[in-house]
Short mmCIF file of C-alpha atoms and ligand atoms in Angstrom, two decimals:
data_model
loop_
_atom_site.label_atom_id
_atom_site.label_comp_id
_atom_site.label_asym_id
_atom_site.label_seq_id
_atom_site.Cartn_x
_atom_site.Cartn_y
_atom_site.Cartn_z
CA MET A 1 133.01 142.40 166.03
CA VAL A 2 131.98 141.24 162.82
CA GLN A 3 135.32 140.45 162.01
CA LEU A 4 136.01 138.66 165.42
CA THR A 5 133.05 136.61 164.90
CA SER A 6 133.70 135.67 161.62
CA CYS A 7 137.46 134.83 162.81
CA PHE A 8 136.95 132.64 165.61
CA CYS A 9 133.90 131.17 163.42
CA THR A 10 137.31 130.12 161.75
CA LEU A 11 139.43 128.65 163.65
CA ALA A 12 136.07 126.98 165.55
CA PHE A 13 135.83 125.61 161.66
CA ILE A 14 139.79 124.68 161.38
CA LEU A 15 139.45 122.62 164.51
CA LEU A 16 136.83 120.75 163.62
CA HIS A 17 137.53 119.70 160.76
CA ILE A 18 141.63 118.87 161.81
CA LEU A 19 138.91 117.01 164.56
CA TYR A 20 137.03 114.59 163.04
CA GLN A 21 138.52 114.44 159.41
CA PRO A 22 139.77 110.81 159.03
CA SER A 23 143.18 111.60 157.97
CA ILE A 24 145.07 114.12 156.33
CA ALA A 25 147.19 113.71 153.06
CA ALA A 26 150.32 115.33 152.16
CA ALA A 27 150.86 114.36 148.38
CA ALA A 28 149.16 115.75 145.62
CA ASP A 29 146.10 117.64 147.99
CA GLU A 30 147.62 118.79 151.08
CA THR A 31 143.74 119.15 152.45
CA ALA A 32 143.04 115.60 150.26
CA THR A 33 140.22 113.20 152.63
CA ILE A 34 142.23 110.10 152.44
CA TYR A 35 140.08 107.08 152.49
CA SER A 36 141.82 103.89 152.38
CA VAL A 37 139.81 100.82 150.41
CA LEU A 38 141.32 98.51 153.40
CA SER A 39 139.12 100.44 155.90
CA PHE A 40 136.03 99.72 153.77
CA GLY A 41 137.10 95.91 154.82
CA ALA A 42 138.64 95.74 151.42
CA LYS A 43 140.97 92.16 151.49
CA ARG A 44 144.85 92.53 149.86
CA ASN A 45 144.97 88.36 149.15
CA GLY A 46 143.55 88.27 145.41
CA VAL A 47 141.18 85.85 146.48
CA THR A 48 139.15 87.65 149.16
CA ASP A 49 136.36 89.87 146.60
CA SER A 50 136.68 93.29 147.91
CA THR A 51 134.63 94.58 144.77
CA GLN A 52 131.82 96.13 147.65
CA ALA A 53 134.43 97.76 150.09
CA PHE A 54 136.58 99.55 146.89
CA LEU A 55 132.29 100.82 145.84
CA ASP A 56 132.03 101.90 149.99
CA ALA A 57 135.06 103.71 149.81
CA TRP A 58 133.60 105.41 146.00
CA ALA A 59 130.65 106.44 148.00
CA ALA A 60 132.65 107.60 151.13
CA ALA A 61 135.09 109.65 148.62
CA CYS A 62 132.31 110.94 146.35
CA ALA A 63 130.05 111.99 149.10
CA SER A 64 132.98 114.27 151.13
CA LEU A 65 132.68 118.05 150.58
CA ASP A 66 136.51 118.35 150.14
CA SER A 67 139.23 116.32 147.56
CA ALA A 68 139.23 113.03 148.48
CA GLU A 69 142.06 109.93 147.20
CA ILE A 70 141.08 106.70 147.74
CA ASN A 71 144.27 104.74 148.52
CA VAL A 72 144.99 100.86 147.31
CA PRO A 73 147.41 100.02 149.63
CA LYS A 74 150.30 96.94 147.78
CA GLY A 75 149.26 93.81 147.35
CA ARG A 76 146.00 91.95 145.69
CA TYR A 77 142.64 92.50 144.98
CA LEU A 78 140.20 90.59 143.60
CA LEU A 79 137.22 91.94 142.26
CA ASN A 80 134.18 92.31 140.26
CA SER A 81 132.49 94.68 137.24
CA MET A 82 132.44 98.15 139.74
CA THR A 83 130.96 101.55 138.30
CA PHE A 84 131.55 104.77 139.98
CA LYS A 85 128.94 106.63 138.99
CA GLY A 86 128.81 110.54 139.33
CA ASP A 87 127.75 113.24 140.58
CA CYS A 88 129.99 113.43 143.45
CA LYS A 89 130.49 116.44 145.57
CA SER A 90 133.43 116.46 145.54
CA ALA A 91 135.55 118.17 143.16
CA GLN A 92 138.30 116.19 142.98
CA ILE A 93 138.84 113.09 143.85
CA THR A 94 141.68 111.04 143.18
CA PHE A 95 142.75 106.66 143.30
CA ARG A 96 146.43 106.77 144.41
CA ILE A 97 147.02 102.99 143.88
CA ASP A 98 150.01 100.58 144.69
CA GLY A 99 148.46 97.46 144.28
CA THR A 100 147.26 95.06 141.96
CA LEU A 101 143.94 94.74 141.31
CA VAL A 102 143.12 91.41 140.36
CA ALA A 103 140.00 89.58 138.18
CA SER A 104 138.62 86.41 138.41
CA PRO A 105 140.40 83.41 136.32
CA ASP A 106 137.07 82.21 135.71
CA TYR A 107 136.12 84.47 132.49
CA ARG A 108 132.27 84.04 132.26
CA VAL A 109 132.44 86.47 135.68
CA LEU A 110 133.13 90.00 133.93
CA GLY A 111 132.45 88.53 130.13
CA GLN A 112 129.23 89.85 129.68
CA ALA A 113 129.98 92.82 131.78
CA ASN A 114 130.91 96.28 129.63
CA ASN A 115 132.99 97.52 131.63
CA TRP A 116 135.31 95.68 134.67
CA LEU A 117 136.16 99.47 136.54
CA GLY A 118 133.77 102.62 134.65
CA PHE A 119 133.60 105.53 135.57
CA GLU A 120 130.56 107.63 134.60
CA GLY A 121 129.49 110.96 134.62
CA VAL A 122 132.68 112.37 136.92
CA SER A 123 134.43 115.13 137.14
CA GLY A 124 137.73 115.60 138.91
CA VAL A 125 138.51 112.25 138.68
CA THR A 126 142.59 110.68 139.18
CA ILE A 127 144.45 107.72 138.67
CA ILE A 128 147.71 107.67 139.95
CA GLY A 129 149.86 104.08 139.60
CA GLY A 130 148.12 101.08 139.84
CA THR A 131 148.32 97.69 137.79
CA LEU A 132 145.43 96.32 136.57
CA ASP A 133 145.36 92.25 135.92
CA ALA A 134 142.08 91.32 133.64
CA LYS A 135 143.44 87.80 133.11
CA GLY A 136 142.09 88.04 129.71
CA SER A 137 144.42 85.09 128.22
CA ALA A 138 141.59 82.30 128.58
CA LEU A 139 138.42 84.30 127.04
CA TRP A 140 141.06 85.30 123.86
CA ALA A 141 141.88 81.25 123.93
CA CYS A 142 137.38 80.10 123.51
CA LYS A 143 137.54 83.66 121.52
CA LEU A 144 140.49 81.96 119.12
CA SER A 145 138.84 78.47 119.69
CA SER A 146 136.18 76.58 117.37
CA LYS A 147 133.66 76.83 119.64
CA ALA A 148 133.40 80.78 119.56
CA SER A 149 130.77 82.31 119.00
CA ASN A 150 129.41 80.96 122.59
CA CYS A 151 132.36 82.98 124.06
CA PRO A 152 131.35 86.30 125.97
CA ASP A 153 132.31 89.61 124.32
CA GLY A 154 134.36 90.25 127.40
CA ALA A 155 134.80 93.23 129.14
CA THR A 156 136.78 96.53 129.11
CA SER A 157 139.07 96.98 132.08
CA LEU A 158 138.57 100.84 132.43
CA SER A 159 135.87 102.84 131.46
CA PHE A 160 135.30 107.11 131.39
CA THR A 161 131.75 107.80 129.81
CA ASN A 162 130.30 110.68 130.33
CA SER A 163 133.05 112.97 132.44
CA LYS A 164 135.32 115.12 132.55
CA ASN A 165 138.52 116.46 133.58
CA ILE A 166 140.44 113.12 134.10
CA ARG A 167 143.98 112.43 134.61
CA VAL A 168 145.24 109.00 134.16
CA GLU A 169 149.07 108.71 135.16
CA GLY A 170 151.51 105.53 135.77
CA LEU A 171 148.94 102.91 135.08
CA MET A 172 149.75 99.41 133.92
CA SER A 173 147.42 97.49 132.24
CA LEU A 174 147.27 93.81 132.00
CA ASN A 175 145.85 90.89 129.43
CA SER A 176 142.47 92.52 129.34
CA GLN A 177 139.91 90.76 128.27
CA MET A 178 138.36 92.87 125.05
CA TYR A 179 139.74 97.05 125.24
CA HIS A 180 142.41 97.82 127.77
CA ILE A 181 140.75 101.58 127.82
CA VAL A 182 138.32 103.55 126.86
CA ILE A 183 137.13 106.91 126.32
CA ASN A 184 134.06 107.45 125.42
CA GLY A 185 132.27 110.96 125.05
CA CYS A 186 134.75 112.61 127.74
CA GLN A 187 136.65 116.08 127.69
CA ASP A 188 139.75 117.35 128.73
CA VAL A 189 141.47 114.11 129.27
CA LEU A 190 145.38 113.63 130.08
CA ILE A 191 146.63 109.88 130.07
CA GLN A 192 150.68 109.78 130.66
CA GLY A 193 152.86 106.93 131.71
CA VAL A 194 150.95 104.34 131.14
CA LYS A 195 151.76 100.43 130.12
CA VAL A 196 149.13 98.53 128.05
CA ILE A 197 150.53 94.64 128.41
CA ALA A 198 148.32 91.87 126.43
CA ALA A 199 150.17 89.12 123.71
CA GLY A 200 150.02 89.63 120.05
CA ASN A 201 147.27 87.72 119.38
CA SER A 202 144.68 88.59 121.71
CA PRO A 203 142.04 89.55 120.05
CA ASN A 204 139.72 92.74 120.50
CA THR A 205 142.47 93.93 123.09
CA ASP A 206 142.78 97.57 122.03
CA GLY A 207 145.11 99.55 123.67
CA ILE A 208 142.97 103.27 124.18
CA HIS A 209 140.48 103.61 122.00
CA VAL A 210 138.53 107.14 122.04
CA GLN A 211 135.81 108.16 120.86
CA PHE A 212 133.29 111.61 120.93
CA SER A 213 135.29 113.02 123.18
CA LYS A 214 137.20 116.31 122.98
CA ASN A 215 140.72 117.22 123.98
CA VAL A 216 142.15 114.13 125.02
CA ALA A 217 145.96 113.72 125.45
CA ILE A 218 148.14 111.00 125.05
CA PHE A 219 152.12 111.44 126.97
CA ASN A 220 154.79 108.68 127.25
CA THR A 221 152.80 105.96 126.76
CA SER A 222 153.73 102.01 125.36
CA ILE A 223 151.58 99.57 124.30
CA LYS A 224 152.40 96.38 123.31
CA THR A 225 148.93 94.09 122.32
CA GLY A 226 146.58 92.04 119.59
CA ASP A 227 144.37 95.27 118.05
CA ASP A 228 145.02 98.86 117.70
CA CYS A 229 146.91 100.07 120.02
CA VAL A 230 145.63 103.32 119.78
CA SER A 231 141.72 103.66 118.34
CA ILE A 232 139.75 106.68 117.80
CA GLY A 233 136.25 106.70 116.69
CA PRO A 234 133.68 109.12 115.37
CA GLY A 235 132.74 112.19 117.83
CA THR A 236 136.52 112.45 117.84
CA LYS A 237 138.21 116.12 118.41
CA ASP A 238 141.54 117.38 119.33
CA LEU A 239 143.30 114.33 120.14
CA TRP A 240 147.63 114.66 120.88
CA MET A 241 148.98 111.35 121.14
CA GLU A 242 152.76 112.51 122.15
CA HIS A 243 155.66 109.87 122.40
CA ILE A 244 153.75 106.97 121.99
CA SER A 245 155.49 102.81 121.76
CA CYS A 246 153.12 100.83 120.00
CA GLY A 247 154.10 96.75 118.76
CA PRO A 248 153.39 94.43 119.07
CA GLY A 249 150.13 95.58 117.50
CA HIS A 250 147.59 96.71 114.83
CA GLY A 251 149.02 100.48 114.80
CA ILE A 252 147.84 103.86 115.05
CA SER A 253 144.14 103.95 113.49
CA ILE A 254 141.56 106.32 112.74
CA GLY A 255 138.15 104.01 112.19
CA SER A 256 136.87 102.52 110.93
CA LEU A 257 134.70 104.77 110.57
CA ALA A 258 131.09 104.71 108.52
CA LYS A 259 129.62 102.22 110.57
CA ASP A 260 126.94 104.48 110.21
CA LEU A 261 124.61 106.40 108.20
CA GLU A 262 124.48 109.32 110.44
CA GLU A 263 128.50 109.61 111.82
CA GLU A 264 130.54 112.32 113.97
CA GLY A 265 133.67 112.88 111.86
CA VAL A 266 137.48 113.50 114.08
CA GLN A 267 138.25 116.36 113.29
CA ASN A 268 141.99 117.77 114.51
CA VAL A 269 144.59 114.52 115.69
CA THR A 270 148.56 114.89 116.41
CA VAL A 271 150.37 111.21 116.70
CA LYS A 272 153.75 113.22 117.26
CA ASN A 273 156.75 111.37 118.11
CA ALA A 274 156.44 107.07 118.06
CA ILE A 275 157.35 104.50 117.59
CA PHE A 276 155.71 101.01 115.93
CA LYS A 277 157.67 97.73 115.64
CA GLY A 278 156.36 94.84 114.23
CA THR A 279 152.93 96.64 114.38
CA GLN A 280 150.42 95.70 111.35
CA ASN A 281 149.73 99.24 110.61
CA GLY A 282 151.92 101.79 111.68
CA VAL A 283 149.54 105.35 111.15
CA ARG A 284 146.13 104.08 109.22
CA ILE A 285 142.69 105.65 108.32
CA LYS A 286 140.39 103.54 107.75
CA SER A 287 136.27 103.22 106.84
CA TRP A 288 134.18 100.84 105.71
CA ALA A 289 132.45 101.10 102.17
CA ARG A 290 129.23 102.32 103.34
CA ARG A 291 127.12 105.22 103.05
CA SER A 292 128.22 107.67 105.78
CA ASN A 293 128.47 111.37 106.68
CA GLY A 294 131.42 110.76 108.80
CA PHE A 295 134.39 113.19 107.70
CA VAL A 296 138.08 112.87 108.75
CA GLN A 297 139.86 116.55 108.64
CA GLY A 298 143.01 117.90 109.73
CA VAL A 299 145.37 114.23 111.16
CA GLN A 300 148.85 115.54 111.50
CA PHE A 301 151.22 112.49 111.66
CA LEU A 302 155.20 114.39 113.13
CA ASP A 303 158.47 112.54 113.82
CA VAL A 304 157.60 108.85 113.27
CA GLU A 305 159.44 105.62 113.54
CA MET A 306 158.83 102.33 111.63
CA VAL A 307 160.71 99.25 112.76
CA ASP A 308 158.64 96.44 110.62
CA VAL A 309 155.43 97.08 109.98
CA GLN A 310 153.43 95.61 106.98
CA ASN A 311 151.08 98.78 106.18
CA PRO A 312 153.49 102.15 107.33
CA ILE A 313 151.25 104.20 105.79
CA VAL A 314 148.20 103.75 104.80
CA ILE A 315 144.26 105.04 104.53
CA ASP A 316 141.79 102.52 103.48
CA GLN A 317 138.25 103.58 102.14
CA ASN A 318 137.69 99.66 101.40
CA TYR A 319 136.70 97.70 104.16
CA CYS A 320 134.30 95.19 104.44
CA PRO A 321 134.43 91.79 105.35
CA HIS A 322 133.51 89.03 103.96
CA ASN A 323 131.63 91.78 101.25
CA LEU A 324 129.27 91.53 103.21
CA ASN A 325 126.84 95.48 103.76
CA CYS A 326 128.91 97.87 101.75
CA PRO A 327 125.80 97.28 98.88
CA ALA A 328 127.49 100.74 97.19
CA GLN A 329 131.43 99.44 97.71
CA VAL A 330 131.87 103.27 98.46
CA SER A 331 133.21 105.24 101.17
CA GLY A 332 130.65 108.40 102.33
CA VAL A 333 133.61 109.41 104.72
CA LYS A 334 135.40 112.99 103.69
CA ILE A 335 138.53 112.38 104.27
CA SER A 336 141.01 115.97 104.23
CA ASP A 337 144.29 117.93 105.12
CA VAL A 338 146.77 114.95 106.55
CA LEU A 339 150.21 115.79 106.68
CA TYR A 340 153.11 112.84 107.01
CA GLN A 341 155.99 114.62 108.01
CA ASN A 342 159.02 113.13 108.69
CA ILE A 343 158.41 109.00 108.87
CA ARG A 344 160.81 107.30 108.69
CA GLY A 345 162.68 103.61 109.11
CA THR A 346 161.43 99.75 106.93
CA SER A 347 158.27 98.71 105.79
CA ALA A 348 157.91 95.20 106.58
CA THR A 349 155.90 94.58 102.30
CA ALA A 350 156.87 95.97 99.15
CA VAL A 351 153.99 99.22 99.52
CA ALA A 352 155.36 100.61 101.79
CA VAL A 353 152.58 104.06 101.36
CA LYS A 354 149.28 102.89 100.87
CA PHE A 355 145.74 105.51 99.58
CA ALA A 356 143.10 103.16 98.79
CA CYS A 357 140.58 106.43 99.10
CA SER A 358 136.88 106.43 98.07
CA ALA A 359 136.25 107.17 94.56
CA ALA A 360 132.56 108.60 95.86
CA ASN A 361 135.36 111.21 97.89
CA PRO A 362 138.54 111.60 97.11
CA CYS A 363 141.12 112.53 99.74
CA SER A 364 142.71 115.48 99.72
CA GLY A 365 145.05 117.47 100.46
CA ILE A 366 147.21 114.43 101.29
CA ARG A 367 150.30 116.19 101.98
CA LEU A 368 154.24 113.77 101.94
CA LYS A 369 157.11 116.04 103.86
CA ASN A 370 160.28 113.94 104.12
CA VAL A 371 158.92 109.87 104.13
CA ASN A 372 161.89 107.74 104.39
CA LEU A 373 160.33 104.56 104.38
CA ALA A 374 162.62 100.80 103.14
CA CYS A 375 162.27 97.76 102.40
CA ARG A 376 164.99 95.08 103.86
CA ASN A 377 165.11 93.31 100.43
CA GLN A 378 162.90 94.71 98.14
CA ALA A 379 162.45 98.51 96.83
CA VAL A 380 159.48 100.03 98.46
CA GLN A 381 156.42 101.53 95.84
CA SER A 382 153.35 103.67 97.33
CA TYR A 383 149.63 103.21 95.34
CA CYS A 384 147.52 105.77 95.04
CA THR A 385 144.00 105.34 94.22
CA ASN A 386 141.35 109.24 94.36
CA ALA A 387 144.07 110.63 96.43
CA ILE A 388 145.24 114.19 96.06
CA GLY A 389 147.77 115.97 97.88
CA LYS A 390 151.48 116.52 97.24
CA ALA A 391 155.06 115.26 98.48
CA TYR A 392 158.00 117.95 99.77
CA GLY A 393 161.27 117.07 100.43
CA THR A 394 162.95 113.84 99.94
CA VAL A 395 159.52 111.17 99.94
CA GLN A 396 161.02 107.63 99.10
CA PRO A 397 158.92 105.37 97.69
CA ASN A 398 157.92 108.23 95.22
CA SER A 399 154.90 109.62 96.21
CA CYS A 400 152.12 108.91 93.77
CA LEU A 401 150.08 111.81 95.17
C1 LIG B 1 157.29 111.67 129.03
O1 LIG B 1 159.02 111.77 129.09
C2 LIG B 1 159.86 112.55 129.03
C3 LIG B 1 161.31 111.90 128.44
O2 LIG B 1 161.32 110.61 130.11
C4 LIG B 1 159.65 114.06 129.87
O3 LIG B 1 161.03 115.04 129.45
C5 LIG B 1 158.72 114.51 130.03
O4 LIG B 1 158.37 116.04 130.40
C6 LIG B 1 157.37 113.53 130.00
N1 LIG B 1 155.72 114.06 129.41
C7 LIG B 1 155.19 114.27 130.41
C8 LIG B 1 153.61 114.86 129.73
O5 LIG B 1 154.63 113.43 130.92
C1 LIG B 2 143.92 121.20 118.03
O1 LIG B 2 144.32 120.14 119.35
C2 LIG B 2 144.69 121.05 119.66
C3 LIG B 2 144.81 119.69 121.41
O2 LIG B 2 145.19 118.28 120.88
C4 LIG B 2 144.83 122.29 120.17
O3 LIG B 2 145.61 122.61 121.30
C5 LIG B 2 144.66 123.10 119.21
O4 LIG B 2 144.25 124.81 119.17
C6 LIG B 2 143.72 122.64 118.28
N1 LIG B 2 144.01 123.35 117.10
C7 LIG B 2 142.33 123.70 116.76
C8 LIG B 2 142.48 124.41 114.80
O5 LIG B 2 141.14 123.77 117.29
#
């Protein structure tokens, strides 16, 4: 009897469920409830502000007891700065974006906001597809002009803060005002098949910035931009990057570190199978020439191709633009255990390998294994100060470790 009742209840529940759900998704999650932004009033004409419709769709998805999918059909959606906040009842929310999200062409609309699309304190959020067109070029022009000090900083296009179990797949980010994607204070993040595109001279348009985050993986991602392709800040642990294409841009950079006296370290970072084309740097570790308790430990750069890269391999601990605010002129950041393996291709300058480490904290455990870098019309060389380590296999230019 007990069993029969519970069986009946289950059946009744399923029936109610089917009758009263807005719709049932077929794709990624069989049981996800679908919320289309169109049914919340979004307009796909690219000129009607759809911000409130997106926020309302998020609120509904967030309150859903089941997995939820927010659908953004084909079209262009004009959106202002938005924050999608947790905690949500739904354990899994997928944004499935077939359309393009566009920012106002007037850069002042987003210019003072930290983020255009910001996720805060969420868990189990996936973004599939979509194009973000932040229309940053007018702000870049302002920053590059003589009245640069009057320009707003600009907004990051997509950011995740204090969040976990995040997936971003097949997204394209165009012309951000500031950084394209920021992962800050997160855990368990997967980014794959993402494309970032901005002009080679666009200021501060880092592709993906990661900081204070653990277990972040970036796969199959192509970044063409005006600043770092990937920049890695303090407190980054267990970061994996594989199949990354970079250029134009400033390369993959750990740092700038030692911005603060008290600073979390960077640990266990891997770059595997990457290509850099015409970039300012290839793989770089950079710190201010300032006191700090920060550190970098356990980094591997594996199977990397350089094509006309100005500084293919570089550690620079002397960063101090305009020699301001670096009283001791040495970096407190300790760099150890860095492996460069199977790095090949061409340098656009004579110094293809540069380890300019801190006099107070020499770099240790630097390993070069099968490095083959050439320069089109001059001999390549390497430069070391305060760097301790070893070379294995064929290393060209000759190691100075
Ligand atoms: C990346 O792309 C390669 C080649 O297209 C594919 O084999 C691999 O599964 C992809 N990896 C991920 C994690 O998407
Ligand atoms: C380093 O990070 C990777 C993920 O990127 C992880 O699989 C590995 O276990 C970590 N290694 C250590 C020693 O923690």
